[in-house]
Amino acid sequence: MSAIADLLNTEKPFAQDAHPALDPRDRGGPLQPLLKVEGLTKHFALKGGPFDRKRQVVRAVDGIDFTVAKGETLGIVGESGCGKSTTARLLMHLVKPDAGTIVLDGDPVGGVRGVTIAEMRRQVQMVFQDSYASLNPRMPLADGIAFGPRANGVRSLEARTRAHELLSLVGLAPERFAERYPHEISGGQRQRVNIARALAMHPRLVILDEAVSALDKSVEAQTLNLLIALRARLRLTCIFISHDLNVVQFISDRVLVMYLGKVVEVGPVDRLYAKPAHPYTAALLASRPSMDPRRRVTKPPLQGDPPNPINPPSGCRFRTRCPIASAVCAEREPVLLSLEPNGGHAVACHARIPGSGHINPVHAA
Amino acid sequence: MSQSIAISAGAATSAQPARRLTYWAGVRRRLRHDPTTVICCVILLVILLAAIFAPLVAPHDPFRTSMIRRLLPPGSPNFLLGTDELGRDMLSRLIYGGRISLVMGLMPVGLATLIGGALGILAGYLGGGWNMLIMRVMDVFYAFPSVLLAVAISGALGAGPGNGLIALTLVFIAPMARVSESVTTQVRNEDFVEAARATGAAAWRIMLEHILPNVLGPILIYSSSLISVSIVLASGLSFLGLGVAPPNPEWGLMLNTLRQAIYIAPINAVLPGVMIFTTSMCFNLMSDGLRSAMDVKS
Amino acid sequence: MLSYIVRRVTYALPIAIGVTILCFLLIHLAPGDPLSAVLPDNASPEMRRQLAALYAFDQPLPVQYFIWLKRILVGDFGISIQSRRPVIGEILPAIQNTFILATAAVAIGFPVGILLGAIAGFVNGTALDRVVTSIAVTGVSVPHYWLGMVLVVVFAVNLNMLPAMGMSPSGSGNYALNWEHLQHIILPAITLAVIPAAIIARSVRGTVADIRQREFVGTLYSKGLRPSRILLHVAKNAGPTVLAVAGLQLAQLLGGSILVETVFSWPGSGFLLNSAIFTRDLPILQGTILILALLFVMINLLVDVMQTMLDPRIKRS
């Protein structure tokens, strides 16, 4: 009997076995978003000599807003360089934001009021992409998992017990794996250990930054299924970052699309995938390879080169590759606005906004 | 939203338990099979034991002078390696000299590894302003040729083994700190350190449990390569009249006092140098052996 | 690239200042009253008062430093306790002699080191390589002052071929390029050259072996290039690293000469340092160390800059 099937069948309560809003750390009830991000910005300065007149910056993340509700999984997609990973690191404060606010369950993070960064880190954890580099090569697996709890005051014995529990939770028998070293197990197993390590802190929010991207396809499927089982069991709230649209569709409730440091569209997964509102989203979805021989593409859906994050185009950043760009797109940046009154599906595109001056406005059907 | 569980986690956990060969066990095994390292180890052990048990091993009192028995050649009856310019038994003085020379070789390196290593890890992990402060100060020390710095400090402090120790330790702190900082900076940027930071752990804990085990290897290799330098440098200081003072037996000092006899009894005059050379060479070869043993990725 | 050079020079400046601070502190490291550290034992009260005013020991430390620094910059290094003459007058000729010795050591040691290292690198892995490597390890481990004594024993005492000490036959300060003078320099130069030669040989060997392994060399061989041309390619790639190591060794020679000069009584800066230690002549000690250290910094700077000019990859950083 597989350990994962055990997971769902057992009656044994796990520490977080409750609705996330019933978590003792909960402050705002089920309707308050667990995470609210406003205007998050990070620019990286490029190193030039002291004699460089123009100091160049990479505008990695340029004022993004989004929320994550309790218990939901938000998928973040975009091409390489769009700022997804930087966003993840900004959320964890591994990189200091240049501007913007992060609000965790109603409390601003890092400011004078609200929660401290250390406290935030006890509630938000991250699983990285490189499974090997994420584990200390000189530390046995169980110790690596137990480190976080121990560093936060949990006694050694209890931390070790927790580590063993987590190892079995992710499908790695503690008797065999607790004392192993990272180089002695496979990539898929390592990523499970990383997941266990992230869960050891009993986080309220788990950020998965390309967590399955580096794995072989079959192992990726196993790991995704594990994540889904864990999520259901532990009622986790997740942010799932990936460039793989199919994976994001499989695992997310809502999806956010990023382009060159900005949010271009966000909405429920089924709606967004069926009827994408932003031309970039549409192009991304159209460029997925299909097994259907009738769906052949002769022209690539996206034309042109990806622009430079150092000097993004004026106005709407996508306009240089957009099939429906018009004059107004070069003048003004489109603002993220809801397509319908209840605000579920929002898009940042002049064509979708009536009265924006776009030549061919398309109203959401 | 229930998805069917199509995987069998059993497949993932059915991996054979691998042979648990930890990293250090592999290093020890490779070292034991390297003939050069083993020979050097034996030689050094002999010298070390002779030095520790000097009162039992040395045939004569190293301080007893005798004007009639000055500069006897090696092979004289009763005096296996001859006598020095004041009639003292060379063999006994060499054995006793090993005590001081070995201490002057090992202790500065040990202290410098602790201090310099810690400084480097701090500078490498903390980065930014702290890094600049610590490393710039190290750079100033590094800006002196080592011999010059050792001579300068012990010259200013005055002769004596204690001052020599201080001087040598200060000389070695800067290179140790450099190596330590460089390795720490590499390790610090690895994902697992970021993950550790993401747990909200205190800096000292991260440095101790995550950084230290991963930088210990290169630091120890470099440290071991400094031992031979320290021995030569320490005896060099005594040779110049800094460091140990007569009538104490110390190999470098013996070279100094025997210099006058170089025309009359050349073999005696160069004998202490053989000891310095041998010890230094053995430590060097062992350090090389350690480096190649640790180089092989397990 | 000019910006890199400027940056590198401005970076060296604080180091140089730090060096001066360290040298300044040397006098205060000495046990006892700083004034007695710079005075001869039988100094008259008048001299005592003069020097006290000169050194301003009653002022706070930073002020003293700046006063001292100002004097240094105009070349006034104080008065030697031993000879009662200006320190700078003693140091400059001594450094000149050290330079002569160092140049000779470089002329002998560097080519030998490079040659041995290159040979070992090209025959990497064979018995010849191991022989050369052993020689290099020996060279690094040997206490060079002892080696000097051994050479003296062999060549001066037993074979009586070369003089054992001094720089010139009559002990005069002048130098000339004739055999009488040259024979004095041979033994100390060889002694001094051993360690740099060994270190350079090791470094060259490693670099050459490493380069030969790289793919582009395999490409060169398969293109049918003659071994001599390949040698040229390898040399060009190995150049910057070797230059860096050689430059460092040259700088180390400045400091390392102290021991060899003592053995051979070569009247260089090392010898001067030694006698200054003996006589507790702190002004000379301080002045010599300061000049040698600053020279060291300058040479390192030059080596860095030259390395940048030769290695195009570094230019872009």
mmCIF file of C-alpha atoms in Angstrom, chain A residues 2-4 8 89 92-94 121 124-125 128 130 133-139 147-148 150-152 171-173 176-177 179-181 183-184 189 192 197 201 221-222 225 228-229 231 250 253, chain B residues 1 3-24 190-202 205-206 209-211 213-215 217-218 298:
data_model
loop_
_atom_site.group_PDB
_atom_site.id
_atom_site.type_symbol
_atom_site.label_atom_id
_atom_site.label_comp_id
_atom_site.label_asym_id
_atom_site.label_seq_id
_atom_site.Cartn_x
_atom_site.Cartn_y
_atom_site.Cartn_z
ATOM 1 C CA SER A 2 1.509 3.301 -0.994
ATOM 2 C CA ALA A 3 2.311 5.822 1.662
ATOM 3 C CA ILE A 4 0.373 8.453 -0.197
ATOM 4 C CA LEU A 8 -5.733 9.993 2.708
ATOM 5 C CA ARG A 89 11.974 35.890 -2.977
ATOM 6 C CA MET A 92 9.960 35.694 1.731
ATOM 7 C CA HIS A 93 11.985 38.843 2.241
ATOM 8 C CA LEU A 94 15.054 37.017 1.015
ATOM 9 C CA ARG A 121 9.116 33.455 8.032
ATOM 10 C CA VAL A 124 5.507 31.363 5.066
ATOM 11 C CA GLN A 125 7.856 28.759 3.643
ATOM 12 C CA PHE A 128 13.109 25.938 -4.317
ATOM 13 C CA ASP A 130 17.134 23.106 -7.496
ATOM 14 C CA ALA A 133 21.346 22.935 -3.995
ATOM 15 C CA SER A 134 18.482 23.392 -1.543
ATOM 16 C CA LEU A 135 19.843 20.783 0.831
ATOM 17 C CA ASN A 136 22.987 21.071 2.900
ATOM 18 C CA PRO A 137 25.274 18.386 1.449
ATOM 19 C CA ARG A 138 26.821 17.739 4.829
ATOM 20 C CA MET A 139 23.629 17.342 6.809
ATOM 21 C CA PHE A 147 16.735 22.607 11.574
ATOM 22 C CA GLY A 148 13.921 25.082 11.072
ATOM 23 C CA ARG A 150 14.986 23.783 16.260
ATOM 24 C CA ALA A 151 16.064 27.263 15.241
ATOM 25 C CA ASN A 152 12.681 28.506 16.396
ATOM 26 C CA GLY A 171 6.478 8.971 1.306
ATOM 27 C CA LEU A 172 10.058 8.396 2.468
ATOM 28 C CA ALA A 173 10.333 5.765 5.176
ATOM 29 C CA ARG A 176 15.694 4.201 5.631
ATOM 30 C CA PHE A 177 16.000 7.864 4.807
ATOM 31 C CA GLU A 179 20.214 9.455 8.161
ATOM 32 C CA ARG A 180 20.929 9.615 4.451
ATOM 33 C CA TYR A 181 22.702 12.455 2.727
ATOM 34 C CA HIS A 183 23.703 12.976 -2.711
ATOM 35 C CA GLU A 184 22.521 9.481 -1.872
ATOM 36 C CA GLN A 189 13.215 12.142 -3.474
ATOM 37 C CA ARG A 192 10.041 15.490 -1.371
ATOM 38 C CA ARG A 197 11.405 20.711 5.155
ATOM 39 C CA MET A 201 7.587 24.934 10.121
ATOM 40 C CA ALA A 221 3.724 13.678 -11.895
ATOM 41 C CA GLN A 222 4.419 11.775 -8.670
ATOM 42 C CA ASN A 225 0.181 14.184 -6.824
ATOM 43 C CA ILE A 228 -2.168 17.704 -4.050
ATOM 44 C CA ALA A 229 -2.605 15.035 -1.402
ATOM 45 C CA ARG A 231 -2.615 20.180 0.278
ATOM 46 C CA PHE A 250 -3.507 20.991 -12.999
ATOM 47 C CA ASP A 253 -7.413 27.418 -8.334
ATOM 48 C CA MET B 1 -11.671 18.520 -5.938
ATOM 49 C CA GLN B 3 -7.784 13.799 -7.703
ATOM 50 C CA SER B 4 -7.172 10.137 -8.085
ATOM 51 C CA ILE B 5 -3.915 9.025 -6.667
ATOM 52 C CA ALA B 6 -2.325 7.318 -9.596
ATOM 53 C CA ILE B 7 1.178 7.007 -8.336
ATOM 54 C CA SER B 8 2.599 4.315 -6.210
ATOM 55 C CA ALA B 9 4.792 5.871 -3.650
ATOM 56 C CA GLY B 10 6.140 2.409 -3.012
ATOM 57 C CA ALA B 11 8.237 2.759 -6.115
ATOM 58 C CA ALA B 12 9.887 5.804 -4.699
ATOM 59 C CA THR B 13 10.741 4.206 -1.420
ATOM 60 C CA SER B 14 11.936 0.873 -2.706
ATOM 61 C CA ALA B 15 15.482 2.155 -3.372
ATOM 62 C CA GLN B 16 18.103 -0.150 -1.881
ATOM 63 C CA PRO B 17 19.644 1.322 1.229
ATOM 64 C CA ALA B 18 22.986 2.594 -0.160
ATOM 65 C CA ARG B 19 26.250 1.800 1.534
ATOM 66 C CA ARG B 20 26.593 4.545 4.076
ATOM 67 C CA LEU B 21 30.039 5.902 3.309
ATOM 68 C CA THR B 22 30.305 9.340 4.793
ATOM 69 C CA TYR B 23 32.622 11.861 3.310
ATOM 70 C CA TRP B 24 35.240 11.838 6.042
ATOM 71 C CA GLU B 190 23.719 28.331 -2.268
ATOM 72 C CA ASP B 191 20.002 27.681 -2.061
ATOM 73 C CA PHE B 192 20.175 25.706 1.146
ATOM 74 C CA VAL B 193 21.557 28.693 2.988
ATOM 75 C CA GLU B 194 18.697 30.781 1.648
ATOM 76 C CA ALA B 195 16.311 28.083 2.768
ATOM 77 C CA ALA B 196 17.891 28.196 6.209
ATOM 78 C CA ARG B 197 17.501 31.962 6.314
ATOM 79 C CA ALA B 198 13.908 31.473 5.263
ATOM 80 C CA THR B 199 13.217 29.550 8.452
ATOM 81 C CA GLY B 200 14.003 32.651 10.450
ATOM 82 C CA ALA B 201 17.022 31.056 12.080
ATOM 83 C CA ALA B 202 19.523 33.279 13.846
ATOM 84 C CA ARG B 205 23.078 29.178 14.092
ATOM 85 C CA ILE B 206 23.203 29.242 10.309
ATOM 86 C CA GLU B 209 25.328 24.401 11.407
ATOM 87 C CA HIS B 210 25.202 25.147 7.704
ATOM 88 C CA ILE B 211 28.241 27.167 6.714
ATOM 89 C CA PRO B 213 30.620 22.031 7.914
ATOM 90 C CA ASN B 214 30.823 23.024 4.286
ATOM 91 C CA VAL B 215 33.859 25.261 4.541
ATOM 92 C CA GLY B 217 37.443 21.095 4.327
ATOM 93 C CA PRO B 218 39.178 23.801 2.295
ATOM 94 C CA SER B 298 32.470 10.931 -3.184
#
